[in-house]
Coordinates of C-alpha atoms and ligand atoms in Angstrom, one line a residue:
Chain V
M7 CA -104.7 103.1 -46.8
T8 CA -107.4 102.9 -44.2
E9 CA -107.8 99.5 -42.4
A10 CA -111.0 97.5 -42.8
K11 CA -113.4 98.1 -39.9
Y12 CA -114.0 94.4 -39.4
P13 CA -113.0 91.9 -38.1
R14 CA -112.6 93.5 -34.8
S15 CA -112.6 92.4 -31.2
E16 CA -114.3 94.5 -28.5
V17 CA -113.9 94.1 -24.8
N18 CA -116.8 95.2 -22.6
L19 CA -114.4 96.7 -20.1
D20 CA -116.6 96.7 -17.0
K21 CA -117.5 93.1 -17.4
C22 CA -113.9 91.9 -17.9
K23 CA -112.3 90.2 -14.9
G24 CA -108.8 90.6 -16.2
C25 CA -108.0 86.9 -16.3
G26 CA -105.8 87.3 -19.4
L27 CA -107.0 84.1 -21.1
C28 CA -108.1 86.0 -24.2
I29 CA -104.7 87.7 -24.4
A30 CA -102.9 84.3 -24.2
A31 CA -105.2 82.9 -26.8
C32 CA -104.9 85.6 -29.5
P33 CA -102.6 84.4 -32.3
M34 CA -102.1 87.9 -33.6
H35 CA -101.1 89.3 -30.2
V36 CA -103.5 92.2 -30.6
L37 CA -105.0 92.0 -27.2
V38 CA -103.2 93.5 -24.2
E39 CA -103.7 94.1 -20.5
S40 CA -104.7 97.7 -19.8
P41 CA -102.6 99.5 -17.3
K42 CA -105.9 101.0 -16.2
L43 CA -108.4 99.4 -13.8
N44 CA -112.1 99.0 -14.5
S45 CA -114.8 99.7 -12.0
K46 CA -114.4 96.3 -10.4
G47 CA -110.6 96.8 -9.9
Y48 CA -109.4 94.6 -12.7
H49 CA -106.8 95.4 -15.3
Y50 CA -109.1 94.7 -18.2
A51 CA -108.1 93.4 -21.6
E52 CA -108.0 95.8 -24.6
Y53 CA -107.9 95.5 -28.3
T54 CA -104.9 97.4 -29.7
G55 CA -107.1 98.6 -32.5
S56 CA -105.7 96.8 -35.5
G57 CA -104.6 93.3 -36.6
C58 CA -107.6 91.2 -35.5
V59 CA -108.2 88.4 -38.0
G60 CA -111.6 87.4 -36.4
C61 CA -110.5 83.9 -35.4
G62 CA -112.7 83.9 -32.3
N63 CA -110.1 82.5 -30.0
C64 CA -110.6 85.3 -27.5
F65 CA -114.4 84.9 -27.5
Y66 CA -114.3 81.2 -26.8
S67 CA -111.5 81.5 -24.2
C68 CA -113.3 84.1 -22.2
P69 CA -115.2 82.8 -19.2
E70 CA -117.5 85.8 -18.9
P71 CA -120.6 85.6 -21.1
D72 CA -120.6 89.2 -22.1
A73 CA -117.0 90.5 -21.7
I74 CA -115.9 90.0 -25.3
T75 CA -117.6 90.4 -28.6
V76 CA -115.9 89.6 -31.9
Y77 CA -117.3 91.2 -35.1
L78 CA -116.3 89.0 -38.0
K79 CA -115.2 90.0 -41.4
N80 CA -118.6 89.8 -43.0
Y81 CA -120.3 91.8 -40.1
N82 CA -122.7 94.4 -41.2
P83 CA -123.9 96.7 -38.4
N84 CA -127.1 97.5 -40.4
E85 CA -128.2 93.9 -40.3
E86 CA -128.0 93.6 -36.5
V87 CA -131.4 92.6 -35.0
Chain B
M241 CA -126.5 80.4 -40.9
K242 CA -123.0 81.6 -40.8
K243 CA -122.2 83.8 -37.8
T244 CA -121.2 87.4 -38.4
V245 CA -120.6 88.2 -34.8
L246 CA -119.6 86.3 -31.7
R247 CA -121.4 87.7 -28.8
K248 CA -123.1 86.6 -25.6
P249 CA -125.2 83.6 -26.7
K250 CA -129.0 83.6 -26.3
G251 CA -128.8 80.5 -24.1
F252 CA -128.0 82.9 -21.3
N253 CA -130.4 85.2 -19.6
D254 CA -130.1 88.9 -20.5
V255 CA -130.1 89.9 -16.9
Y256 CA -129.3 87.4 -14.1
R257 CA -132.3 88.4 -12.1
H258 CA -132.1 85.6 -9.6
K259 CA -128.6 86.6 -8.6
P260 CA -128.6 88.6 -5.4
G261 CA -126.9 91.9 -5.2
A262 CA -126.3 94.6 -7.7
E263 CA -124.1 92.7 -10.2
K264 CA -126.7 91.2 -12.3
D265 CA -124.7 91.3 -15.5
R266 CA -121.7 89.2 -14.7
T267 CA -121.1 85.7 -13.2
H268 CA -120.1 84.8 -9.7
Y269 CA -117.1 82.8 -11.0
C270 CA -113.5 83.7 -10.2
P271 CA -111.5 85.3 -13.0
G272 CA -110.4 82.6 -15.4
C273 CA -112.6 79.9 -14.1
G274 CA -113.3 77.1 -16.6
H275 CA -116.9 76.9 -15.6
G276 CA -117.5 80.1 -17.5
I277 CA -115.9 78.8 -20.7
L278 CA -118.1 75.7 -20.6
H279 CA -121.2 77.7 -19.8
K280 CA -120.6 79.8 -22.9
L281 CA -120.2 76.6 -25.1
I282 CA -123.5 75.2 -23.7
A283 CA -125.4 78.5 -24.1
E284 CA -124.1 78.9 -27.7
A285 CA -125.0 75.3 -28.7
M286 CA -128.5 75.6 -27.2
E287 CA -129.1 78.8 -29.2
D288 CA -127.7 77.3 -32.4
L289 CA -129.7 74.0 -32.0
D290 CA -132.8 76.1 -31.2
I291 CA -133.4 74.2 -27.9
V292 CA -133.2 77.0 -25.3
D293 CA -136.9 76.9 -24.7
E294 CA -137.1 73.1 -24.5
T295 CA -134.1 72.6 -22.2
I296 CA -134.2 72.0 -18.5
L297 CA -130.9 72.3 -16.7
I298 CA -130.1 70.7 -13.4
S299 CA -127.5 72.7 -11.3
P300 CA -125.4 70.7 -8.9
V301 CA -123.8 71.7 -5.6
G302 CA -120.3 73.1 -6.2
C303 CA -119.2 76.4 -7.7
S304 CA -121.8 75.9 -10.5
V305 CA -124.6 75.7 -7.9
F306 CA -125.8 79.0 -9.3
A307 CA -125.8 77.9 -13.0
Y308 CA -129.5 78.6 -12.9
Y309 CA -128.8 82.3 -12.6
Y310 CA -127.4 82.3 -16.0
F311 CA -129.1 79.8 -18.3
N312 CA -132.3 80.9 -20.0
T313 CA -133.7 77.4 -19.6
G314 CA -136.0 75.6 -17.1
N315 CA -133.9 75.1 -14.0
F316 CA -133.6 72.9 -11.0
Q317 CA -130.9 72.9 -8.4
A318 CA -130.2 69.5 -6.9
A319 CA -128.8 68.3 -3.6
H320 CA -125.1 67.4 -3.7
G321 CA -124.5 64.6 -6.2
R322 CA -128.1 64.1 -7.0
A323 CA -128.3 66.0 -10.3
P324 CA -128.6 62.7 -12.2
A325 CA -131.5 61.6 -10.1
I326 CA -133.4 64.9 -10.5
A327 CA -132.5 64.8 -14.2
T328 CA -133.9 61.3 -14.5
A329 CA -137.2 62.4 -13.0
T330 CA -137.3 65.5 -15.1
S331 CA -136.6 63.6 -18.2
R332 CA -139.0 60.8 -17.5
A333 CA -141.8 63.3 -16.7
N334 CA -141.0 65.5 -19.7
P335 CA -139.9 63.1 -22.4
D336 CA -140.0 65.9 -25.0
K337 CA -137.5 68.1 -23.2
V338 CA -133.7 68.2 -23.4
V339 CA -132.4 67.6 -19.9
I340 CA -128.9 68.7 -18.8
S341 CA -127.2 67.5 -15.7
Y342 CA -124.3 69.9 -15.0
Q343 CA -121.9 68.6 -12.4
G344 CA -118.4 69.1 -10.8
D345 CA -116.0 66.3 -9.9
G346 CA -116.8 66.3 -6.3
D347 CA -120.5 66.3 -7.0
L348 CA -120.4 63.6 -9.7
A349 CA -117.5 61.4 -8.7
A350 CA -117.5 61.6 -4.9
I351 CA -120.9 62.0 -3.1
G352 CA -122.8 61.4 -6.3
G353 CA -120.8 58.5 -7.6
N354 CA -123.6 56.0 -7.5
N355 CA -126.2 58.4 -8.9
I356 CA -124.3 58.9 -12.1
L357 CA -123.4 55.2 -12.4
Q358 CA -127.1 54.2 -12.2
A359 CA -128.3 57.0 -14.5
A360 CA -125.7 56.0 -17.1
N361 CA -126.6 52.3 -16.7
R362 CA -130.3 53.0 -17.3
G363 CA -129.4 55.0 -20.4
E364 CA -131.4 58.0 -19.2
N365 CA -132.2 60.6 -21.8
I366 CA -129.9 63.2 -20.4
A367 CA -126.8 65.1 -21.4
V368 CA -124.2 65.3 -18.6
F369 CA -121.6 68.0 -18.6
F370 CA -118.9 67.0 -16.1
V371 CA -116.4 69.6 -15.0
N372 CA -113.2 67.9 -13.8
N373 CA -111.0 70.5 -12.1
A374 CA -109.3 68.1 -9.9
I375 CA -110.5 69.8 -6.7
Y376 CA -113.5 70.9 -4.6
G377 CA -113.5 74.5 -5.8
M378 CA -116.5 75.8 -3.9
T379 CA -115.5 74.7 -0.4
G380 CA -112.0 76.0 -0.6
G381 CA -109.8 73.5 -2.4
Q382 CA -110.1 70.0 -0.8
M383 CA -109.1 66.8 -2.5
A384 CA -111.6 65.4 -5.1
P385 CA -111.7 61.9 -6.4
T386 CA -110.0 63.3 -9.5
T387 CA -107.2 65.1 -7.7
L388 CA -103.8 64.1 -9.2
P389 CA -101.3 61.9 -7.3
G390 CA -99.0 64.3 -5.4
Q391 CA -101.3 67.2 -5.9
V392 CA -101.4 69.5 -2.8
T393 CA -104.9 70.4 -1.6
T394 CA -106.1 71.6 1.7
T395 CA -106.9 68.0 2.7
T396 CA -103.7 66.6 1.1
P397 CA -101.1 69.1 2.4
Y398 CA -98.3 66.6 1.5
G399 CA -99.8 65.8 -1.8
R400 CA -102.3 63.1 -2.7
N401 CA -100.9 59.7 -1.6
V402 CA -102.4 57.0 -3.7
D403 CA -101.8 54.4 -1.0
T404 CA -104.0 56.3 1.5
D405 CA -106.3 58.3 -0.8
G406 CA -106.6 56.0 -3.8
Y407 CA -106.1 56.8 -7.5
P408 CA -107.6 59.5 -9.6
M409 CA -111.1 58.5 -10.6
K410 CA -111.4 58.0 -14.4
V411 CA -115.0 58.6 -15.0
C412 CA -115.1 58.2 -18.8
E413 CA -113.1 55.0 -18.6
V414 CA -115.4 53.6 -16.0
L415 CA -118.8 54.6 -17.5
S416 CA -117.8 53.6 -21.1
Q417 CA -117.8 50.0 -19.9
L418 CA -121.5 50.1 -19.5
T419 CA -123.9 48.9 -22.2
A420 CA -126.4 51.7 -22.2
P421 CA -124.6 55.0 -22.6
T422 CA -124.7 56.5 -26.1
Y423 CA -121.8 59.0 -26.2
I424 CA -118.9 59.6 -23.8
E425 CA -116.0 61.9 -24.6
R426 CA -113.3 63.7 -22.6
V427 CA -112.2 67.1 -23.7
S428 CA -110.1 69.9 -22.3
L429 CA -110.3 73.7 -22.1
H430 CA -106.6 74.4 -21.9
D431 CA -106.2 76.3 -25.2
A432 CA -108.2 77.6 -28.1
P433 CA -107.9 74.5 -30.4
H434 CA -109.0 72.3 -27.5
I435 CA -111.9 74.6 -26.6
R436 CA -113.0 74.2 -30.2
K437 CA -113.0 70.4 -29.8
A438 CA -114.9 70.8 -26.5
R439 CA -117.4 73.0 -28.4
T440 CA -117.9 70.2 -31.0
A441 CA -118.4 67.6 -28.2
V442 CA -121.0 69.8 -26.4
R443 CA -122.9 70.3 -29.6
K444 CA -122.9 66.6 -30.4
A445 CA -124.1 65.7 -26.9
L446 CA -126.9 68.3 -27.1
K447 CA -127.9 67.3 -30.6
N448 CA -128.1 63.7 -29.5
A449 CA -130.2 64.8 -26.5
K450 CA -132.5 66.7 -28.8
E451 CA -133.0 63.5 -30.8
R452 CA -133.6 61.6 -27.5
K453 CA -130.7 59.4 -28.1
G454 CA -130.1 58.3 -24.5
F455 CA -127.2 59.0 -22.2
Q456 CA -124.5 61.6 -23.2
L457 CA -121.6 62.5 -21.0
V458 CA -118.8 65.0 -21.8
E459 CA -116.0 65.3 -19.3
V460 CA -114.3 68.6 -19.4
L461 CA -110.8 69.1 -18.0
S462 CA -111.0 72.5 -16.5
S463 CA -109.2 75.0 -14.4
C464 CA -109.8 76.2 -10.8
P465 CA -107.3 79.1 -10.5
S466 CA -108.5 79.9 -7.0
G467 CA -108.4 76.4 -5.6
W468 CA -105.1 75.7 -7.2
K469 CA -103.7 79.1 -6.2
M470 CA -102.4 79.7 -9.6
D471 CA -103.0 82.6 -12.1
P472 CA -105.6 81.8 -14.8
V473 CA -103.1 81.4 -17.7
K474 CA -100.7 79.2 -15.6
S475 CA -103.8 77.1 -14.6
M476 CA -104.5 76.3 -18.2
E477 CA -100.8 75.3 -18.7
W478 CA -101.2 73.0 -15.7
V479 CA -104.3 71.4 -17.3
K480 CA -102.2 70.7 -20.4
E481 CA -99.1 69.5 -18.7
K482 CA -100.5 67.6 -15.7
M483 CA -104.1 66.7 -16.3
V484 CA -104.2 65.8 -20.0
P485 CA -101.5 63.1 -19.7
L486 CA -103.3 61.5 -16.8
Y487 CA -106.8 61.9 -18.3
P488 CA -106.4 61.1 -22.0
L489 CA -108.7 63.1 -24.3
G490 CA -111.0 61.5 -26.9
V491 CA -114.1 59.6 -27.5
Y492 CA -114.6 56.7 -25.1
K493 CA -117.9 55.5 -26.4
D494 CA -120.1 56.4 -29.4
L495 CA -123.0 54.2 -30.5
G496 CA -123.4 56.6 -33.5
E497 CA -126.2 55.3 -35.7
D498 CA -126.8 52.3 -33.4
A499 CA -128.1 54.6 -30.7
R500 CA -131.5 53.4 -29.6
I501 CA -134.3 55.8 -28.9
T502 CA -135.9 54.4 -25.7
V503 CA -139.5 55.2 -25.2
R504 CA -140.5 54.9 -21.5
P505 CA -143.9 55.1 -19.9
V506 CA -144.6 58.6 -18.7
P507 CA -145.5 58.6 -15.0
V508 CA -149.2 59.4 -14.4
M509 CA -149.9 62.3 -12.0
D510 CA -153.4 61.3 -11.2
P511 CA -154.1 61.3 -7.4
A512 CA -157.3 59.1 -7.8
A513 CA -155.3 56.5 -9.7
V514 CA -152.6 56.5 -7.0
W515 CA -155.2 56.2 -4.2
E516 CA -156.8 53.3 -6.0
K517 CA -153.4 51.5 -6.3
L518 CA -152.8 52.1 -2.6
G519 CA -156.2 50.8 -1.8
I520 CA -157.2 54.1 -0.2
S521 CA -160.7 55.4 -0.8
A522 CA -160.7 58.8 -2.3
E523 CA -163.9 59.5 -0.4
K524 CA -163.0 60.6 3.0
D525 CA -165.0 59.0 5.8
V526 CA -165.8 61.8 8.1
D527 CA -166.3 60.6 11.6
F528 CA -167.0 63.8 13.5
P529 CA -169.4 66.4 12.3
R530 CA -167.9 69.8 12.2
G531 CA -169.0 72.6 14.5
D532 CA -169.2 76.2 13.7
V533 CA -165.7 77.3 12.7
P534 CA -165.2 81.1 12.0
D535 CA -163.9 81.8 8.6
E536 CA -160.5 83.0 9.9
Y537 CA -159.8 79.5 11.3
R538 CA -161.0 77.4 8.3
K539 CA -157.6 77.4 6.6
M540 CA -154.9 76.9 9.1
S541 CA -151.2 77.1 8.6
I542 CA -149.6 76.6 12.0
R543 CA -146.0 76.8 13.3
V544 CA -145.5 75.0 16.6
A545 CA -142.1 75.8 18.2
G546 CA -140.3 75.3 21.5
F547 CA -137.6 73.4 23.2
G548 CA -137.0 69.8 22.2
G549 CA -138.8 67.8 24.8
Q550 CA -141.8 70.2 25.1
G551 CA -144.0 68.0 23.0
I552 CA -143.6 70.1 19.9
M553 CA -143.8 67.3 17.5
V554 CA -146.6 65.5 19.4
T555 CA -148.6 68.8 19.4
G556 CA -148.2 69.0 15.6
Q557 CA -149.1 65.4 15.0
A558 CA -152.1 65.6 17.3
L559 CA -153.4 68.7 15.6
A560 CA -153.2 67.0 12.2
S561 CA -154.6 63.7 13.4
V562 CA -157.6 65.2 15.1
A563 CA -158.3 67.5 12.1
L564 CA -158.2 64.5 9.8
E565 CA -161.1 62.9 11.7
Y566 CA -163.2 66.0 10.8
G567 CA -162.5 65.4 7.1
Y568 CA -159.8 68.1 6.6
N569 CA -156.8 67.7 4.4
V570 CA -153.8 67.9 6.7
S571 CA -150.0 67.9 6.6
W572 CA -147.4 67.7 9.4
L573 CA -143.8 68.6 8.6
P574 CA -141.1 68.3 11.3
S575 CA -138.0 70.5 11.1
Y576 CA -135.0 68.7 12.5
G577 CA -132.2 71.2 12.2
P578 CA -129.2 72.1 14.3
E579 CA -131.9 73.7 16.5
M580 CA -132.7 70.2 17.8
R581 CA -129.7 70.7 20.2
G582 CA -131.3 73.5 22.1
G583 CA -133.0 76.7 21.1
T584 CA -136.0 75.8 19.1
A585 CA -137.5 72.6 17.7
N586 CA -140.4 73.2 15.4
C587 CA -142.9 71.7 13.1
S588 CA -145.5 73.0 10.5
V589 CA -149.1 71.9 10.3
N590 CA -151.6 72.7 7.6
I591 CA -155.3 72.1 8.0
Q592 CA -157.7 73.0 5.2
D593 CA -160.2 71.8 2.8
G594 CA -158.3 72.5 -0.4
I595 CA -155.2 70.7 -1.7
I596 CA -152.1 71.6 0.4
G597 CA -149.3 72.9 -1.6
A598 CA -146.2 73.7 0.5
A599 CA -146.1 71.8 3.8
E600 CA -143.9 74.4 5.5
A601 CA -145.7 77.1 7.4
V602 CA -143.5 79.9 6.1
K603 CA -146.1 82.5 6.8
P604 CA -148.3 80.9 9.5
S605 CA -151.8 81.9 10.3
M606 CA -151.1 80.7 13.8
L607 CA -147.9 80.5 15.9
L608 CA -147.8 78.4 19.0
A609 CA -144.6 79.5 20.8
M610 CA -143.6 77.4 23.7
N611 CA -140.4 79.2 24.6
R612 CA -138.8 82.6 24.2
P613 CA -136.4 81.9 21.3
S614 CA -139.3 80.5 19.3
L615 CA -141.4 83.6 19.9
E616 CA -138.5 85.8 18.9
K617 CA -137.7 83.6 15.8
F618 CA -141.2 83.2 14.4
E619 CA -143.3 86.1 15.6
E620 CA -142.5 88.3 12.6
F621 CA -143.7 85.7 10.1
V622 CA -147.3 85.4 11.4
V623 CA -149.7 86.8 8.8
P624 CA -151.4 90.1 9.8
G625 CA -154.7 89.2 11.6
G626 CA -153.3 85.8 12.5
T627 CA -153.1 84.3 15.9
L628 CA -150.3 83.9 18.5
I629 CA -150.5 81.5 21.3
Y630 CA -147.6 81.8 23.7
N631 CA -146.5 79.9 26.8
S632 CA -146.6 82.6 29.5
T633 CA -145.0 80.2 32.1
L634 CA -141.7 80.4 30.3
I635 CA -142.0 83.6 28.3
D636 CA -141.9 86.8 30.3
T637 CA -141.6 89.2 27.5
E638 CA -144.5 90.8 25.7
P639 CA -145.0 90.0 22.0
T640 CA -144.2 92.9 19.8
R641 CA -146.9 92.5 17.2
T642 CA -150.1 94.5 17.6
D643 CA -151.8 93.4 14.4
I644 CA -152.5 89.8 15.5
K645 CA -154.6 88.1 18.2
V646 CA -152.6 87.1 21.2
F647 CA -153.4 84.4 23.8
A648 CA -151.0 84.2 26.7
L649 CA -151.5 80.7 28.3
P650 CA -149.5 79.2 31.2
I651 CA -149.1 76.0 29.3
T652 CA -146.2 74.5 31.1
G653 CA -147.7 75.6 34.4
M654 CA -151.0 73.9 33.7
A655 CA -149.3 70.7 32.8
D656 CA -147.2 70.9 35.9
E657 CA -150.3 71.3 38.0
L658 CA -151.7 68.2 36.4
G659 CA -148.6 66.4 37.7
N660 CA -146.6 65.8 34.5
I661 CA -145.2 68.5 32.2
R662 CA -145.2 65.9 29.4
V663 CA -148.9 66.6 28.9
Q664 CA -148.2 70.1 27.5
S665 CA -149.1 68.9 24.0
L666 CA -152.6 68.0 24.9
V667 CA -153.1 71.3 26.9
N668 CA -152.2 72.9 23.5
I669 CA -154.9 70.8 21.7
G670 CA -157.5 71.9 24.2
A671 CA -156.6 75.5 23.9
Y672 CA -156.6 75.2 20.1
A673 CA -160.1 73.7 20.2
A674 CA -161.4 76.5 22.4
I675 CA -159.8 79.3 20.2
T676 CA -160.7 78.0 16.8
G677 CA -163.9 76.0 17.5
M678 CA -162.5 73.4 15.1
F679 CA -162.5 70.5 17.6
R680 CA -164.9 69.5 20.3
V681 CA -163.3 68.4 23.6
E682 CA -165.4 65.2 23.7
D683 CA -164.2 64.2 20.2
V684 CA -160.6 64.8 21.1
I685 CA -161.0 62.7 24.2
T686 CA -162.6 59.8 22.2
L687 CA -159.5 59.9 20.0
L688 CA -157.0 59.7 22.8
P689 CA -156.7 55.9 22.8
K690 CA -155.9 56.0 19.1
L691 CA -153.4 58.8 19.5
F692 CA -151.7 57.1 22.4
K693 CA -151.9 53.5 21.2
G694 CA -150.5 51.0 23.7
K695 CA -150.3 53.6 26.5
K696 CA -151.8 52.8 30.0
Q697 CA -155.3 54.0 30.8
A698 CA -153.8 56.3 33.5
I699 CA -151.8 58.2 30.9
I700 CA -154.8 58.5 28.6
D701 CA -156.9 59.9 31.5
L702 CA -154.2 62.4 32.4
N703 CA -154.1 63.6 28.8
A704 CA -157.9 63.9 28.8
R705 CA -157.6 66.2 31.8
A706 CA -154.9 68.2 30.0
V707 CA -157.2 68.7 27.0
K708 CA -160.0 70.0 29.3
A709 CA -157.6 72.2 31.2
G710 CA -156.4 73.9 28.1
F711 CA -159.9 74.3 26.8
N712 CA -161.3 75.7 30.0
Y713 CA -158.5 78.1 30.5
V714 CA -159.2 79.8 27.2
K715 CA -162.9 79.8 27.8
E716 CA -162.6 81.3 31.2
N717 CA -160.0 84.0 30.4
F718 CA -160.7 85.2 26.9
Ligands
TPP976 C1 -124.6 66.8 1.3 C2 -123.5 67.8 1.2 N1 -122.2 67.4 1.6 C3 -121.2 68.3 1.4 C4 -121.4 69.6 1.0 C5 -120.3 70.6 0.9 N2 -119.8 70.8 -0.4 C6 -120.3 71.8 -1.1 S1 -119.6 71.9 -2.6 C7 -118.7 70.5 -2.4 C8 -117.7 70.0 -3.4 C9 -117.9 70.6 -4.7 O1 -116.8 70.2 -5.5 P1 -117.0 70.0 -7.1 O2 -118.3 69.2 -7.3 O3 -115.8 69.5 -7.6 O4 -117.4 71.4 -7.6 P2 -116.5 72.7 -8.0 O5 -116.8 73.7 -7.0 O6 -115.0 72.2 -8.0 O7 -116.9 73.1 -9.3 C10 -118.9 70.0 -1.1 C11 -118.2 68.8 -0.6 C12 -122.7 69.9 0.7 N3 -123.0 71.1 0.2 N4 -123.7 69.0 0.8
SF4_977 S1 -110.6 87.3 -32.8 FE1 -108.7 86.3 -32.8 S2 -107.3 87.7 -33.7 FE2 -109.1 88.9 -33.1 S3 -108.6 89.6 -31.1 FE3 -109.7 87.7 -30.9 S4 -108.1 86.2 -30.7 FE4 -107.1 88.0 -31.5
SF4_978 S1 -110.8 86.4 -21.1 FE1 -112.6 87.7 -20.8 S2 -112.5 88.2 -18.6 FE2 -110.5 87.4 -19.2 S3 -109.3 89.1 -19.6 FE3 -110.2 88.5 -21.5 S4 -112.1 89.6 -21.7 FE4 -111.4 89.8 -19.6
SF4_979 S1 -113.2 78.3 -6.8 FE1 -112.4 77.4 -8.7 S2 -114.1 76.4 -9.7 FE2 -114.9 77.8 -8.1 S3 -115.4 79.7 -9.3 FE3 -113.4 79.9 -8.4 S4 -112.0 79.2 -10.0 FE4 -114.0 78.4 -10.5
MG980 MG1 -114.3 70.4 -8.8

């Protein structure tokens, strides 16, 4: 069985400051701190790739305007303006 | 419409073009700073309420001093604690706009304590977002009025002592005693459910503001990982465990349906009406007929600079006062900076026929440099083709500019020869008259009793000789 594409959380890794607030806020524990550093020297947050329920906690906990995007269940990439 | 994606809200600028440096796509905030979380809630609410284009946001002094980099609104940045005053003026002059006053706890509850109290008491049509992080973040972690008892800061190294430092300031509790405010709530950012409550409060305040329902204030318990020297996740635990018990969350005031929409008279920006009220005739009475002034000297923006005590301010005032008598519009703007203690004192003078916009002579058409530091500081700013007058008695270096007219005048020497170096200012006026053709020496001399009201005749005569000396020196040497 292939997993549904959405919901899904996506970290814009170069804008992430590695604060870890999204990781702490995720009820499904599907965000983790990367062992790798981004271009600014932070261990950025990463979505493990499955298990996101689209609750939005990570988005609202993240202080950076553009570091996290959450595609919700009903997201349709073709409708994006 | 139901959201299908949660992404950077449209209340933010795409690119933070006002932010200096290369990083125009991320904020200046420390990792995990609560300011960023609140910014996102405000930006999202503005987008959803469709008020981005009708909102004016006032940035404070504090870490959020640069909020204007980020919000795609109209923006002002206020002096420390004065955001409610600027918000008041903005809201009064633009009654159809949503006006936000964004403030930290040092800004709002310390230096700006009275400003917020009065704005709340007047029921100004503004939405205040008040970030309580129990510290002065920007300046490196000093005690704020909201600092907790026992909390260690750089200015309370043994912990805040309520007997010497007072008790934490409870802003919602205090302001909710007033009659005018419409809505006051305290929220917290310490976990996702509370961030959602904060989100609801932000939206309510902005919705009320959109409907012009008076004064809204949302206090936001927030974190300052850097100032507290804690990692971001621990900081949020600290908010929950230490701050929330001391600062109870909830609605402190809500007039709900009883909220009154106050219609206030819009201030009139009509110079003629203001002149009439002040009893000033808008018609200028021109006393002195103008002589032939070359085009290049008809619109003057002058920087006068030198040591304190060299008559810098008097020179500026005299230039403006004399020009006024010829019917010019004039401005005189002293700059009293740390430079008052040595180095350079300076002032700006504008003389022209049109309306004067900025009073500061940022790019002067004329520089009058009375000492070497002033020459070095301001020479580069003179507009190409402009004029430099410098005091050759004290300045032994050559100016570096070759694209401007240069007059080297022994100003201090001439004044000294006249017997009193205090007459340097009027030597300057004489020289200015000779260079520009704007003033006649006789006219200036007639004005001296007015300029030196109450001074002895001997002083006035001495200054008259100074004017002539400055004028003649230029005529004889250039
Ligand atoms: C008139 C004036 N006094 C003092 C300062 C220094 N100053 C800058 S920010 C600040 C305190 C800011 O604290 P807060 O409002 O809590 O903002 P935060 O950085 O914590 O968000 C002070 C005292 C100043 N800039 N202007
Ligand atoms: S949307 Fe919710 S479940 Fe998905 S990653 Fe973010 S916090 Fe976790
Ligand atoms: S909350 Fe934002 S900045 Fe912090 S780790 Fe997560 S994505 Fe990065
Ligand atoms: S010092 Fe504190 S309030 Fe200021 S940006 Fe850093 S974490 Fe935020
Ligand atoms: Mg603060």
